[in-house]
XYZ file of C-alpha atoms in Angstrom:
50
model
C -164.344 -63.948 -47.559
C -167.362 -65.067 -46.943
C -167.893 -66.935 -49.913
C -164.622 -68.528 -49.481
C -165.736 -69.632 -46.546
C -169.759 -70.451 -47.607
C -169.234 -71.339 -51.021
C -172.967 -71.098 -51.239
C -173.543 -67.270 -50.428
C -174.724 -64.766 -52.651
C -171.368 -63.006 -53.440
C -173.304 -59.811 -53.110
C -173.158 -60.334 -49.499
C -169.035 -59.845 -49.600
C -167.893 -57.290 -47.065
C -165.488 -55.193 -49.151
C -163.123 -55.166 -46.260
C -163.060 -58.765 -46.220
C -162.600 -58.895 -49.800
C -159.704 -56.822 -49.577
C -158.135 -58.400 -47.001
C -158.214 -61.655 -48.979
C -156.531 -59.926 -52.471
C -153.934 -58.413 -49.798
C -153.368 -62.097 -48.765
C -152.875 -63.349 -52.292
C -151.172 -60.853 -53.455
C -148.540 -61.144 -50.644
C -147.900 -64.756 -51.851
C -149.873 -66.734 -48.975
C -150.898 -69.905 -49.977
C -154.556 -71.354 -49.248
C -152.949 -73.850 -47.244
C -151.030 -71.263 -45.310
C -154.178 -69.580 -44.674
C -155.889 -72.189 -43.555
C -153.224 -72.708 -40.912
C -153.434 -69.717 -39.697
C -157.575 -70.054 -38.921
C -156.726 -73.369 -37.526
C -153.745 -71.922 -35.167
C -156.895 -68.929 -34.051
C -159.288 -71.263 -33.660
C -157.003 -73.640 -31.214
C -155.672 -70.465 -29.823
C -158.875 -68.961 -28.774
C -160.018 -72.456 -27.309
C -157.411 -72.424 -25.113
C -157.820 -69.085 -23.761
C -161.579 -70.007 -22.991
């Protein structure tokens, strides 16, 4: 995940849960852009609640 987002990170540095996570996502047929909708919706959500 991490790389995905820091393109420029060791990939050694990977959390394996992450990863996983991630190959759940794809494999379930989520899109990129679906995913990034969903981290935009969090983000806006958790701004509001602050």
């Amino acid at each position: 995940m991490k790389t995905l987002l820091e393109p420029d990170a060791p990939a050694d540095d990977l959390d394996p849960e992450w990863l996983e996570l991630a190959k759940e996502a794809m494999a379930s047929g989520i899109s990129k852009e679906e995913f990034r909708e969903f981290l935009e919706y969090q983000k806006w959500r958790h701004q509001r609640e602050e």
